[in-house]
JSON list of C-alpha atoms and ligand atoms in Angstrom, two decimals:
[
{"chain": "J", "resi": 957, "resn": "ASN", "atom": "CA", "xyz": [-25.16, -1.06, 7.76]},
{"chain": "J", "resi": 958, "resn": "ASP", "atom": "CA", "xyz": [-23.20, 1.31, 9.99]},
{"chain": "J", "resi": 959, "resn": "GLN", "atom": "CA", "xyz": [-19.74, 0.09, 9.09]},
{"chain": "J", "resi": 960, "resn": "LEU", "atom": "CA", "xyz": [-17.14, 2.80, 8.42]},
{"chain": "J", "resi": 961, "resn": "VAL", "atom": "CA", "xyz": [-14.65, 2.09, 5.64]},
{"chain": "J", "resi": 962, "resn": "ILE", "atom": "CA", "xyz": [-12.07, 4.66, 4.55]},
{"chain": "J", "resi": 963, "resn": "ALA", "atom": "CA", "xyz": [-10.11, 3.90, 1.37]},
{"chain": "J", "resi": 964, "resn": "ILE", "atom": "CA", "xyz": [-6.79, 5.65, 0.72]},
{"chain": "J", "resi": 965, "resn": "ASP", "atom": "CA", "xyz": [-4.59, 5.16, -2.36]},
{"chain": "J", "resi": 966, "resn": "GLY", "atom": "CA", "xyz": [-1.41, 6.80, -3.53]},
{"chain": "J", "resi": 967, "resn": "PRO", "atom": "CA", "xyz": [2.09, 6.30, -4.92]},
{"chain": "J", "resi": 968, "resn": "SER", "atom": "CA", "xyz": [5.11, 5.39, -2.81]},
{"chain": "J", "resi": 969, "resn": "GLY", "atom": "CA", "xyz": [6.48, 8.29, -0.83]},
{"chain": "J", "resi": 970, "resn": "SER", "atom": "CA", "xyz": [3.14, 10.09, -0.70]},
{"chain": "J", "resi": 971, "resn": "GLY", "atom": "CA", "xyz": [3.19, 9.58, 3.07]},
{"chain": "J", "resi": 972, "resn": "LYS", "atom": "CA", "xyz": [0.24, 7.22, 2.67]},
{"chain": "J", "resi": 973, "resn": "SER", "atom": "CA", "xyz": [1.17, 4.71, 5.38]},
{"chain": "J", "resi": 974, "resn": "SER", "atom": "CA", "xyz": [2.00, 7.06, 8.21]},
{"chain": "J", "resi": 975, "resn": "VAL", "atom": "CA", "xyz": [-0.91, 9.35, 7.36]},
{"chain": "J", "resi": 976, "resn": "SER", "atom": "CA", "xyz": [-3.39, 6.45, 7.10]},
{"chain": "J", "resi": 977, "resn": "LYS", "atom": "CA", "xyz": [-2.21, 5.07, 10.43]},
{"chain": "J", "resi": 978, "resn": "ALA", "atom": "CA", "xyz": [-2.66, 8.45, 12.13]},
{"chain": "J", "resi": 979, "resn": "VAL", "atom": "CA", "xyz": [-6.10, 8.84, 10.55]},
{"chain": "J", "resi": 980, "resn": "ALA", "atom": "CA", "xyz": [-7.10, 5.38, 11.82]},
{"chain": "J", "resi": 981, "resn": "ARG", "atom": "CA", "xyz": [-6.01, 6.33, 15.35]},
{"chain": "J", "resi": 982, "resn": "ALA", "atom": "CA", "xyz": [-7.96, 9.59, 15.16]},
{"chain": "J", "resi": 983, "resn": "LEU", "atom": "CA", "xyz": [-11.09, 7.70, 14.06]},
{"chain": "J", "resi": 984, "resn": "GLY", "atom": "CA", "xyz": [-10.63, 4.82, 16.51]},
{"chain": "J", "resi": 985, "resn": "ALA", "atom": "CA", "xyz": [-10.51, 2.53, 13.51]},
{"chain": "J", "resi": 986, "resn": "ALA", "atom": "CA", "xyz": [-8.48, -0.49, 12.42]},
{"chain": "J", "resi": 987, "resn": "TYR", "atom": "CA", "xyz": [-5.74, -0.02, 9.81]},
{"chain": "J", "resi": 988, "resn": "LEU", "atom": "CA", "xyz": [-4.94, -2.28, 6.85]},
{"chain": "J", "resi": 989, "resn": "ASP", "atom": "CA", "xyz": [-1.63, -1.89, 5.00]},
{"chain": "J", "resi": 990, "resn": "THR", "atom": "CA", "xyz": [-2.33, -3.84, 1.78]},
{"chain": "J", "resi": 991, "resn": "GLY", "atom": "CA", "xyz": [1.20, -3.16, 0.48]},
{"chain": "J", "resi": 992, "resn": "ALA", "atom": "CA", "xyz": [2.50, -5.26, 3.39]},
{"chain": "J", "resi": 993, "resn": "MET", "atom": "CA", "xyz": [0.51, -8.22, 2.00]},
{"chain": "J", "resi": 994, "resn": "TYR", "atom": "CA", "xyz": [2.16, -7.89, -1.43]},
{"chain": "J", "resi": 995, "resn": "ARG", "atom": "CA", "xyz": [5.51, -7.56, 0.33]},
{"chain": "J", "resi": 996, "resn": "ALA", "atom": "CA", "xyz": [4.94, -10.67, 2.48]},
{"chain": "J", "resi": 997, "resn": "ILE", "atom": "CA", "xyz": [4.10, -12.76, -0.59]},
{"chain": "J", "resi": 998, "resn": "THR", "atom": "CA", "xyz": [7.25, -11.45, -2.28]},
{"chain": "J", "resi": 999, "resn": "TYR", "atom": "CA", "xyz": [9.28, -12.42, 0.79]},
{"chain": "J", "resi": 1000, "resn": "SER", "atom": "CA", "xyz": [7.95, -15.97, 0.73]},
{"chain": "J", "resi": 1001, "resn": "VAL", "atom": "CA", "xyz": [8.31, -16.40, -3.03]},
{"chain": "J", "resi": 1002, "resn": "LEU", "atom": "CA", "xyz": [11.99, -15.34, -2.72]},
{"chain": "J", "resi": 1003, "resn": "ALA", "atom": "CA", "xyz": [12.56, -17.51, 0.36]},
{"chain": "J", "resi": 1004, "resn": "ASN", "atom": "CA", "xyz": [11.12, -20.56, -1.40]},
{"chain": "J", "resi": 1005, "resn": "GLY", "atom": "CA", "xyz": [13.17, -19.98, -4.54]},
{"chain": "J", "resi": 1006, "resn": "THR", "atom": "CA", "xyz": [10.04, -19.72, -6.68]},
{"chain": "J", "resi": 1007, "resn": "ASP", "atom": "CA", "xyz": [10.89, -18.75, -10.25]},
{"chain": "J", "resi": 1008, "resn": "LEU", "atom": "CA", "xyz": [9.87, -15.09, -10.50]},
{"chain": "J", "resi": 1009, "resn": "SER", "atom": "CA", "xyz": [9.19, -15.47, -14.21]},
{"chain": "J", "resi": 1010, "resn": "ASP", "atom": "CA", "xyz": [6.70, -18.28, -13.51]},
{"chain": "J", "resi": 1011, "resn": "ALA", "atom": "CA", "xyz": [3.36, -16.46, -13.22]},
{"chain": "J", "resi": 1012, "resn": "THR", "atom": "CA", "xyz": [1.45, -19.66, -12.46]},
{"chain": "J", "resi": 1013, "resn": "ALA", "atom": "CA", "xyz": [3.78, -20.54, -9.59]},
{"chain": "J", "resi": 1014, "resn": "ILE", "atom": "CA", "xyz": [3.44, -17.04, -8.11]},
{"chain": "J", "resi": 1015, "resn": "ALA", "atom": "CA", "xyz": [-0.36, -17.20, -8.32]},
{"chain": "J", "resi": 1016, "resn": "GLN", "atom": "CA", "xyz": [-0.31, -20.61, -6.62]},
{"chain": "J", "resi": 1017, "resn": "ALA", "atom": "CA", "xyz": [2.00, -19.29, -3.89]},
{"chain": "J", "resi": 1018, "resn": "VAL", "atom": "CA", "xyz": [-0.52, -16.57, -3.09]},
{"chain": "J", "resi": 1019, "resn": "ARG", "atom": "CA", "xyz": [-3.43, -19.02, -2.91]},
{"chain": "J", "resi": 1020, "resn": "ASP", "atom": "CA", "xyz": [-1.39, -21.30, -0.59]},
{"chain": "J", "resi": 1021, "resn": "ALA", "atom": "CA", "xyz": [-0.05, -18.48, 1.58]},
{"chain": "J", "resi": 1022, "resn": "GLN", "atom": "CA", "xyz": [-0.87, -18.58, 5.25]},
{"chain": "J", "resi": 1023, "resn": "LEU", "atom": "CA", "xyz": [-0.85, -14.82, 5.69]},
{"chain": "J", "resi": 1024, "resn": "GLU", "atom": "CA", "xyz": [-1.58, -13.01, 8.95]},
{"chain": "J", "resi": 1025, "resn": "ILE", "atom": "CA", "xyz": [-1.63, -9.24, 9.30]},
{"chain": "J", "resi": 1026, "resn": "SER", "atom": "CA", "xyz": [-2.35, -7.09, 12.32]},
{"chain": "J", "resi": 1027, "resn": "VAL", "atom": "CA", "xyz": [-4.95, -4.34, 11.80]},
{"chain": "J", "resi": 1028, "resn": "ASP", "atom": "CA", "xyz": [-3.98, -2.52, 14.99]},
{"chain": "J", "resi": 1029, "resn": "PRO", "atom": "CA", "xyz": [-2.51, 0.87, 13.93]},
{"chain": "J", "resi": 1030, "resn": "ASP", "atom": "CA", "xyz": [-0.24, 0.68, 16.99]},
{"chain": "J", "resi": 1031, "resn": "ALA", "atom": "CA", "xyz": [1.05, -2.86, 16.51]},
{"chain": "J", "resi": 1032, "resn": "GLU", "atom": "CA", "xyz": [2.59, -3.61, 13.14]},
{"chain": "J", "resi": 1033, "resn": "LEU", "atom": "CA", "xyz": [2.81, -7.38, 12.62]},
{"chain": "J", "resi": 1034, "resn": "VAL", "atom": "CA", "xyz": [2.96, -9.43, 9.44]},
{"chain": "J", "resi": 1035, "resn": "LYS", "atom": "CA", "xyz": [3.42, -13.21, 9.42]},
{"chain": "J", "resi": 1036, "resn": "ILE", "atom": "CA", "xyz": [3.64, -15.64, 6.56]},
{"chain": "J", "resi": 1037, "resn": "GLY", "atom": "CA", "xyz": [3.63, -19.38, 7.19]},
{"chain": "J", "resi": 1038, "resn": "GLY", "atom": "CA", "xyz": [3.90, -18.55, 10.89]},
{"chain": "J", "resi": 1039, "resn": "VAL", "atom": "CA", "xyz": [7.12, -16.56, 10.41]},
{"chain": "J", "resi": 1040, "resn": "ASP", "atom": "CA", "xyz": [7.26, -12.94, 11.60]},
{"chain": "J", "resi": 1041, "resn": "VAL", "atom": "CA", "xyz": [8.36, -10.95, 8.53]},
{"chain": "J", "resi": 1042, "resn": "THR", "atom": "CA", "xyz": [7.39, -7.49, 9.81]},
{"chain": "J", "resi": 1043, "resn": "ALA", "atom": "CA", "xyz": [10.92, -6.09, 9.47]},
{"chain": "J", "resi": 1044, "resn": "ALA", "atom": "CA", "xyz": [12.13, -8.26, 6.58]},
{"chain": "J", "resi": 1045, "resn": "ILE", "atom": "CA", "xyz": [9.43, -7.07, 4.17]},
{"chain": "J", "resi": 1046, "resn": "ARG", "atom": "CA", "xyz": [10.86, -3.51, 4.34]},
{"chain": "J", "resi": 1047, "resn": "GLU", "atom": "CA", "xyz": [14.25, -4.58, 2.96]},
{"chain": "J", "resi": 1048, "resn": "PRO", "atom": "CA", "xyz": [15.26, -3.07, -0.42]},
{"chain": "J", "resi": 1049, "resn": "ARG", "atom": "CA", "xyz": [15.40, -6.54, -2.04]},
{"chain": "J", "resi": 1050, "resn": "ILE", "atom": "CA", "xyz": [11.65, -6.86, -1.38]},
{"chain": "J", "resi": 1051, "resn": "SER", "atom": "CA", "xyz": [10.87, -3.37, -2.74]},
{"chain": "J", "resi": 1052, "resn": "GLU", "atom": "CA", "xyz": [12.87, -4.27, -5.84]},
{"chain": "J", "resi": 1053, "resn": "GLN", "atom": "CA", "xyz": [10.85, -7.44, -6.58]},
{"chain": "J", "resi": 1054, "resn": "VAL", "atom": "CA", "xyz": [7.39, -6.66, -5.21]},
{"chain": "J", "resi": 1055, "resn": "SER", "atom": "CA", "xyz": [6.05, -5.38, -8.54]},
{"chain": "J", "resi": 1056, "resn": "THR", "atom": "CA", "xyz": [6.50, -8.88, -9.98]},
{"chain": "J", "resi": 1057, "resn": "VAL", "atom": "CA", "xyz": [3.83, -10.09, -7.55]},
{"chain": "J", "resi": 1058, "resn": "ALA", "atom": "CA", "xyz": [1.74, -6.93, -7.91]},
{"chain": "J", "resi": 1059, "resn": "THR", "atom": "CA", "xyz": [1.55, -7.22, -11.71]},
{"chain": "J", "resi": 1060, "resn": "ASN", "atom": "CA", "xyz": [0.37, -10.84, -11.53]},
{"chain": "J", "resi": 1061, "resn": "LEU", "atom": "CA", "xyz": [-3.40, -10.57, -12.05]},
{"chain": "J", "resi": 1062, "resn": "ASP", "atom": "CA", "xyz": [-4.24, -13.91, -10.39]},
{"chain": "J", "resi": 1063, "resn": "ALA", "atom": "CA", "xyz": [-2.14, -12.94, -7.39]},
{"chain": "J", "resi": 1064, "resn": "ARG", "atom": "CA", "xyz": [-3.98, -9.61, -7.21]},
{"chain": "J", "resi": 1065, "resn": "ALA", "atom": "CA", "xyz": [-7.39, -11.29, -7.40]},
{"chain": "J", "resi": 1066, "resn": "GLU", "atom": "CA", "xyz": [-6.56, -13.52, -4.43]},
{"chain": "J", "resi": 1067, "resn": "LEU", "atom": "CA", "xyz": [-5.09, -10.69, -2.35]},
{"chain": "J", "resi": 1068, "resn": "VAL", "atom": "CA", "xyz": [-8.06, -8.42, -3.15]},
{"chain": "J", "resi": 1069, "resn": "ARG", "atom": "CA", "xyz": [-10.38, -11.21, -1.95]},
{"chain": "J", "resi": 1070, "resn": "ARG", "atom": "CA", "xyz": [-8.46, -11.52, 1.33]},
{"chain": "J", "resi": 1071, "resn": "GLN", "atom": "CA", "xyz": [-8.38, -7.75, 1.81]},
{"chain": "J", "resi": 1072, "resn": "GLN", "atom": "CA", "xyz": [-12.14, -7.57, 1.33]},
{"chain": "J", "resi": 1073, "resn": "GLU", "atom": "CA", "xyz": [-12.58, -10.28, 3.99]},
{"chain": "J", "resi": 1074, "resn": "ILE", "atom": "CA", "xyz": [-10.43, -8.35, 6.46]},
{"chain": "J", "resi": 1075, "resn": "ILE", "atom": "CA", "xyz": [-12.34, -5.13, 5.76]},
{"chain": "J", "resi": 1076, "resn": "LYS", "atom": "CA", "xyz": [-15.66, -6.92, 6.25]},
{"chain": "J", "resi": 1077, "resn": "ALA", "atom": "CA", "xyz": [-14.55, -8.22, 9.64]},
{"chain": "J", "resi": 1078, "resn": "ASN", "atom": "CA", "xyz": [-13.95, -4.72, 11.05]},
{"chain": "J", "resi": 1079, "resn": "ALA", "atom": "CA", "xyz": [-16.63, -2.23, 12.07]},
{"chain": "J", "resi": 1080, "resn": "ARG", "atom": "CA", "xyz": [-14.32, 0.72, 11.40]},
{"chain": "J", "resi": 1081, "resn": "ILE", "atom": "CA", "xyz": [-11.27, 0.47, 9.18]},
{"chain": "J", "resi": 1082, "resn": "VAL", "atom": "CA", "xyz": [-8.87, 2.58, 7.15]},
{"chain": "J", "resi": 1083, "resn": "ALA", "atom": "CA", "xyz": [-7.44, 0.55, 4.25]},
{"chain": "J", "resi": 1084, "resn": "GLU", "atom": "CA", "xyz": [-4.50, 1.85, 2.27]},
{"chain": "J", "resi": 1085, "resn": "GLY", "atom": "CA", "xyz": [-2.82, 0.85, -0.99]},
{"chain": "J", "resi": 1086, "resn": "ARG", "atom": "CA", "xyz": [-3.00, 1.38, -4.76]},
{"chain": "J", "resi": 1087, "resn": "ASP", "atom": "CA", "xyz": [-6.39, -0.06, -5.74]},
{"chain": "J", "resi": 1088, "resn": "ILE", "atom": "CA", "xyz": [-8.48, 0.35, -2.58]},
{"chain": "J", "resi": 1089, "resn": "THR", "atom": "CA", "xyz": [-10.62, 3.24, -3.87]},
{"chain": "J", "resi": 1090, "resn": "THR", "atom": "CA", "xyz": [-11.27, 1.47, -7.18]},
{"chain": "J", "resi": 1091, "resn": "VAL", "atom": "CA", "xyz": [-11.16, -2.32, -6.73]},
{"chain": "J", "resi": 1092, "resn": "VAL", "atom": "CA", "xyz": [-10.97, -3.44, -3.10]},
{"chain": "J", "resi": 1093, "resn": "ALA", "atom": "CA", "xyz": [-13.49, -1.02, -1.56]},
{"chain": "J", "resi": 1094, "resn": "PRO", "atom": "CA", "xyz": [-15.20, 1.05, -4.27]},
{"chain": "J", "resi": 1095, "resn": "ASP", "atom": "CA", "xyz": [-18.21, 1.43, -1.91]},
{"chain": "J", "resi": 1096, "resn": "ALA", "atom": "CA", "xyz": [-16.15, 2.87, 0.96]},
{"chain": "J", "resi": 1097, "resn": "ASN", "atom": "CA", "xyz": [-17.70, 5.73, 2.95]},
{"chain": "J", "resi": 1098, "resn": "ALA", "atom": "CA", "xyz": [-14.81, 7.96, 1.93]},
{"chain": "J", "resi": 1099, "resn": "ARG", "atom": "CA", "xyz": [-12.30, 7.42, -0.87]},
{"chain": "J", "resi": 1100, "resn": "ILE", "atom": "CA", "xyz": [-9.14, 9.49, -1.04]},
{"chain": "J", "resi": 1101, "resn": "LEU", "atom": "CA", "xyz": [-6.20, 9.66, -3.42]},
{"chain": "J", "resi": 1102, "resn": "LEU", "atom": "CA", "xyz": [-3.19, 11.02, -1.57]},
{"chain": "J", "resi": 1103, "resn": "THR", "atom": "CA", "xyz": [-0.80, 12.53, -4.07]},
{"chain": "J", "resi": 1104, "resn": "ALA", "atom": "CA", "xyz": [2.45, 14.47, -3.89]},
{"chain": "J", "resi": 1105, "resn": "SER", "atom": "CA", "xyz": [4.76, 15.86, -6.53]},
{"chain": "J", "resi": 1106, "resn": "GLU", "atom": "CA", "xyz": [7.66, 13.69, -7.61]},
{"chain": "J", "resi": 1107, "resn": "GLU", "atom": "CA", "xyz": [10.02, 16.13, -5.93]},
{"chain": "J", "resi": 1108, "resn": "ALA", "atom": "CA", "xyz": [8.13, 16.01, -2.61]},
{"chain": "J", "resi": 1109, "resn": "ARG", "atom": "CA", "xyz": [7.96, 12.21, -2.67]},
{"chain": "J", "resi": 1110, "resn": "LEU", "atom": "CA", "xyz": [11.68, 11.85, -3.19]},
{"chain": "J", "resi": 1111, "resn": "ARG", "atom": "CA", "xyz": [12.40, 14.53, -0.59]},
{"chain": "J", "resi": 1112, "resn": "ARG", "atom": "CA", "xyz": [10.43, 12.56, 2.03]},
{"chain": "J", "resi": 1113, "resn": "ARG", "atom": "CA", "xyz": [12.66, 9.59, 1.38]},
{"chain": "J", "resi": 1114, "resn": "GLY", "atom": "CA", "xyz": [15.65, 11.82, 1.98]},
{"chain": "J", "resi": 1115, "resn": "LEU", "atom": "CA", "xyz": [16.51, 11.82, -1.71]},
{"chain": "J", "resi": 1116, "resn": "GLN", "atom": "CA", "xyz": [17.36, 14.82, -3.81]},
{"chain": "J", "resi": 1117, "resn": "LEU", "atom": "CA", "xyz": [17.18, 15.06, -7.55]},
{"chain": "J", "resi": 1118, "resn": "GLY", "atom": "CA", "xyz": [20.57, 16.03, -8.87]},
{"chain": "J", "resi": 1119, "resn": "GLY", "atom": "CA", "xyz": [22.12, 14.69, -5.65]},
{"chain": "J", "resi": 1120, "resn": "SER", "atom": "CA", "xyz": [24.80, 12.06, -5.25]},
{"chain": "J", "resi": 1121, "resn": "GLN", "atom": "CA", "xyz": [25.00, 9.10, -7.61]},
{"chain": "J", "resi": 1122, "resn": "ASN", "atom": "CA", "xyz": [23.58, 6.86, -4.87]},
{"chain": "J", "resi": 1123, "resn": "ASP", "atom": "CA", "xyz": [20.64, 9.25, -4.40]},
{"chain": "J", "resi": 1124, "resn": "GLU", "atom": "CA", "xyz": [20.00, 9.28, -8.12]},
{"chain": "J", "resi": 1125, "resn": "GLN", "atom": "CA", "xyz": [20.02, 5.49, -8.18]},
{"chain": "J", "resi": 1126, "resn": "LEU", "atom": "CA", "xyz": [17.55, 5.19, -5.29]},
{"chain": "J", "resi": 1127, "resn": "ALA", "atom": "CA", "xyz": [15.32, 7.88, -6.82]},
{"chain": "J", "resi": 1128, "resn": "THR", "atom": "CA", "xyz": [15.30, 5.99, -10.10]},
{"chain": "J", "resi": 1129, "resn": "GLN", "atom": "CA", "xyz": [14.29, 2.80, -8.24]},
{"chain": "J", "resi": 1130, "resn": "VAL", "atom": "CA", "xyz": [11.38, 4.49, -6.46]},
{"chain": "J", "resi": 1131, "resn": "LEU", "atom": "CA", "xyz": [10.07, 5.97, -9.69]},
{"chain": "J", "resi": 1132, "resn": "ALA", "atom": "CA", "xyz": [10.59, 2.72, -11.59]},
{"chain": "J", "resi": 1133, "resn": "ARG", "atom": "CA", "xyz": [8.48, 0.80, -9.03]},
{"chain": "J", "resi": 1134, "resn": "ASP", "atom": "CA", "xyz": [5.62, 3.29, -9.41]},
{"chain": "J", "resi": 1135, "resn": "ALA", "atom": "CA", "xyz": [5.90, 3.08, -13.19]},
{"chain": "J", "resi": 1136, "resn": "LYS", "atom": "CA", "xyz": [5.75, -0.72, -13.10]},
{"chain": "J", "resi": 1137, "resn": "ASP", "atom": "CA", "xyz": [2.83, -0.75, -10.61]},
{"chain": "J", "resi": 1138, "resn": "SER", "atom": "CA", "xyz": [0.98, 1.77, -12.81]},
{"chain": "J", "resi": 1139, "resn": "THR", "atom": "CA", "xyz": [0.73, -0.78, -15.59]},
{"chain": "J", "resi": 1140, "resn": "VAL", "atom": "CA", "xyz": [-1.91, -2.72, -13.61]},
{"chain": "J", "resi": 1141, "resn": "VAL", "atom": "CA", "xyz": [-3.47, -0.12, -11.28]},
{"chain": "J", "resi": 1142, "resn": "ASN", "atom": "CA", "xyz": [-4.14, 3.53, -11.84]},
{"chain": "J", "resi": 1143, "resn": "PHE", "atom": "CA", "xyz": [-3.22, 5.43, -8.69]},
{"chain": "J", "resi": 1144, "resn": "THR", "atom": "CA", "xyz": [-2.03, 8.60, -10.37]},
{"chain": "J", "resi": 1145, "resn": "GLN", "atom": "CA", "xyz": [-5.48, 9.96, -11.18]},
{"chain": "J", "resi": 1146, "resn": "ALA", "atom": "CA", "xyz": [-8.53, 9.97, -8.94]},
{"chain": "J", "resi": 1147, "resn": "ALA", "atom": "CA", "xyz": [-11.38, 7.78, -10.20]},
{"chain": "J", "resi": 1148, "resn": "ASP", "atom": "CA", "xyz": [-14.93, 9.18, -10.28]},
{"chain": "J", "resi": 1149, "resn": "GLY", "atom": "CA", "xyz": [-16.03, 10.21, -6.79]},
{"chain": "J", "resi": 1150, "resn": "VAL", "atom": "CA", "xyz": [-12.55, 9.89, -5.31]},
{"chain": "J", "resi": 1151, "resn": "MET", "atom": "CA", "xyz": [-11.25, 13.00, -3.51]},
{"chain": "J", "resi": 1152, "resn": "THR", "atom": "CA", "xyz": [-7.67, 14.11, -4.07]},
{"chain": "J", "resi": 1153, "resn": "VAL", "atom": "CA", "xyz": [-5.49, 15.41, -1.25]},
{"chain": "J", "resi": 1154, "resn": "ASP", "atom": "CA", "xyz": [-2.21, 16.83, -2.55]},
{"chain": "J", "resi": 1155, "resn": "SER", "atom": "CA", "xyz": [0.37, 16.79, 0.23]},
{"chain": "J", "resi": 1156, "resn": "SER", "atom": "CA", "xyz": [3.24, 18.38, -1.72]},
{"chain": "J", "resi": 1157, "resn": "ASP", "atom": "CA", "xyz": [3.12, 21.60, 0.29]},
{"chain": "J", "resi": 1158, "resn": "LEU", "atom": "CA", "xyz": [1.73, 20.17, 3.53]},
{"chain": "J", "resi": 1159, "resn": "ASP", "atom": "CA", "xyz": [3.63, 18.88, 6.54]},
{"chain": "J", "resi": 1160, "resn": "PHE", "atom": "CA", "xyz": [2.62, 15.65, 8.30]},
{"chain": "J", "resi": 1161, "resn": "GLU", "atom": "CA", "xyz": [0.07, 17.21, 10.68]},
{"chain": "J", "resi": 1162, "resn": "GLN", "atom": "CA", "xyz": [-1.44, 19.33, 7.91]},
{"chain": "J", "resi": 1163, "resn": "THR", "atom": "CA", "xyz": [-1.82, 16.27, 5.70]},
{"chain": "J", "resi": 1164, "resn": "ILE", "atom": "CA", "xyz": [-3.63, 14.36, 8.46]},
{"chain": "J", "resi": 1165, "resn": "ALA", "atom": "CA", "xyz": [-5.94, 17.35, 8.97]},
{"chain": "J", "resi": 1166, "resn": "ALA", "atom": "CA", "xyz": [-6.65, 17.58, 5.24]},
{"chain": "J", "resi": 1167, "resn": "VAL", "atom": "CA", "xyz": [-7.49, 13.87, 5.03]},
{"chain": "J", "resi": 1168, "resn": "LEU", "atom": "CA", "xyz": [-9.73, 14.04, 8.12]},
{"chain": "J", "resi": 1169, "resn": "ASP", "atom": "CA", "xyz": [-11.40, 17.06, 6.57]},
{"chain": "J", "resi": 1170, "resn": "ALA", "atom": "CA", "xyz": [-12.05, 15.19, 3.31]},
{"chain": "J", "resi": 1171, "resn": "ILE", "atom": "CA", "xyz": [-13.47, 12.27, 5.34]},
{"chain": "J", "resi": 1172, "resn": "SER", "atom": "CA", "xyz": [-15.93, 14.49, 7.23]},
{"chain": "J", "resi": 1173, "resn": "THR", "atom": "CA", "xyz": [-17.05, 16.04, 3.95]},
{"chain": "J", "resi": 1174, "resn": "ALA", "atom": "CA", "xyz": [-17.83, 12.57, 2.60]},
{"chain": "J", "resi": 1175, "resn": "THR", "atom": "CA", "xyz": [-19.41, 10.99, 5.67]},
{"chain": "T", "resi": 1392, "resn": "C5P", "atom": "O1", "xyz": [2.65, 0.57, -0.16]},
{"chain": "T", "resi": 1392, "resn": "C5P", "atom": "P1", "xyz": [3.93, -0.17, -0.40]},
{"chain": "T", "resi": 1392, "resn": "C5P", "atom": "O2", "xyz": [4.98, 0.66, -1.07]},
{"chain": "T", "resi": 1392, "resn": "C5P", "atom": "O3", "xyz": [4.43, -0.91, 0.80]},
{"chain": "T", "resi": 1392, "resn": "C5P", "atom": "O4", "xyz": [3.50, -1.30, -1.45]},
{"chain": "T", "resi": 1392, "resn": "C5P", "atom": "C1", "xyz": [4.44, -2.22, -1.93]},
{"chain": "T", "resi": 1392, "resn": "C5P", "atom": "C2", "xyz": [4.03, -2.69, -3.31]},
{"chain": "T", "resi": 1392, "resn": "C5P", "atom": "O5", "xyz": [2.84, -3.47, -3.24]},
{"chain": "T", "resi": 1392, "resn": "C5P", "atom": "C3", "xyz": [3.71, -1.61, -4.33]},
{"chain": "T", "resi": 1392, "resn": "C5P", "atom": "O6", "xyz": [4.88, -1.15, -4.96]},
{"chain": "T", "resi": 1392, "resn": "C5P", "atom": "C4", "xyz": [2.81, -2.34, -5.31]},
{"chain": "T", "resi": 1392, "resn": "C5P", "atom": "O7", "xyz": [3.60, -3.11, -6.20]},
{"chain": "T", "resi": 1392, "resn": "C5P", "atom": "C5", "xyz": [2.07, -3.31, -4.41]},
{"chain": "T", "resi": 1392, "resn": "C5P", "atom": "N1", "xyz": [0.71, -2.89, -4.04]},
{"chain": "T", "resi": 1392, "resn": "C5P", "atom": "C6", "xyz": [-0.32, -3.07, -4.94]},
{"chain": "T", "resi": 1392, "resn": "C5P", "atom": "N2", "xyz": [-1.60, -2.81, -4.57]},
{"chain": "T", "resi": 1392, "resn": "C5P", "atom": "C7", "xyz": [-1.89, -2.37, -3.34]},
{"chain": "T", "resi": 1392, "resn": "C5P", "atom": "C8", "xyz": [-0.85, -2.14, -2.41]},
{"chain": "T", "resi": 1392, "resn": "C5P", "atom": "C9", "xyz": [0.46, -2.40, -2.79]},
{"chain": "T", "resi": 1392, "resn": "C5P", "atom": "O8", "xyz": [-0.07, -3.46, -6.08]},
{"chain": "T", "resi": 1392, "resn": "C5P", "atom": "N3", "xyz": [-3.17, -2.15, -2.99]}
]
C-alpha cells in the first residue's frame, strides 16, 4: 500500500489548520479539517433546536447528518444538509458550543468512522484535529503533535494575558474549550511514536519547515 497519510493534532491556536494546509500543498496532498466536521454538526444541532443536554438526540443528529467537506487545501467548503456553512461554522457561538458535540462519545464514534472513510478515499492526505494521531489514523505514515505555549497560542489569536477585559474573556474561552475537549481526547501529550513540534518560538514558515522535516524523518 503506497498511500501517504499524515496525522497532525494539537490544541486551538497552535496554528494547526494553516500549517496543515500549507504542508498538504507542499506534499501535493489532500487536506482534512476534522474540527470543521464537529463544527458543522454543532451548527445543525443549534439550527434544528436540538436540546444540547440530550446526548441521544445529538448522537442521532450525527448519524443522520448529510455532511460534505472539501479536501482541497485551496478550496474550503463545508455543507450540511446541502447548506453551505463554511463561514457560519467559524462564528463564536459555534466555538462556544462545539465541545458539547465533541464530548459525546457516540457522536465521536460516527465522525471518526466518516473521517476514516475520507482518509481511505485519498492517495495522499494530511488530516488534522485532536485525535488523529491516536484514534482516527494511528497507522499514519507520520504522526505529529503540534504544540505551543499558552502564551504563544493566545498571542496568535491577537490576545494578550493581562490585556483588556474583553481580551481576558476571550482568552478564558479559548482555554476553557481546550480544557473541556481534553476530558475526552488527550492532545496535550504526544502518544507513543508521535513526534512533537513545538511552535512557540517559530514563525509560520519555520513551523511548516519543522513539520515537513519531521515528516521526512518518519517516511
Ligand atoms: O480545530 P477546531 O478548533 O476547529 O475544532 C473545533 C472543535 O472540534 C474542538 O474544540 C473540539 O471540540 C472538536 N474536535 C475534536 N476532535 C477533532 C477535531 C476537533 O473533538 N479531531
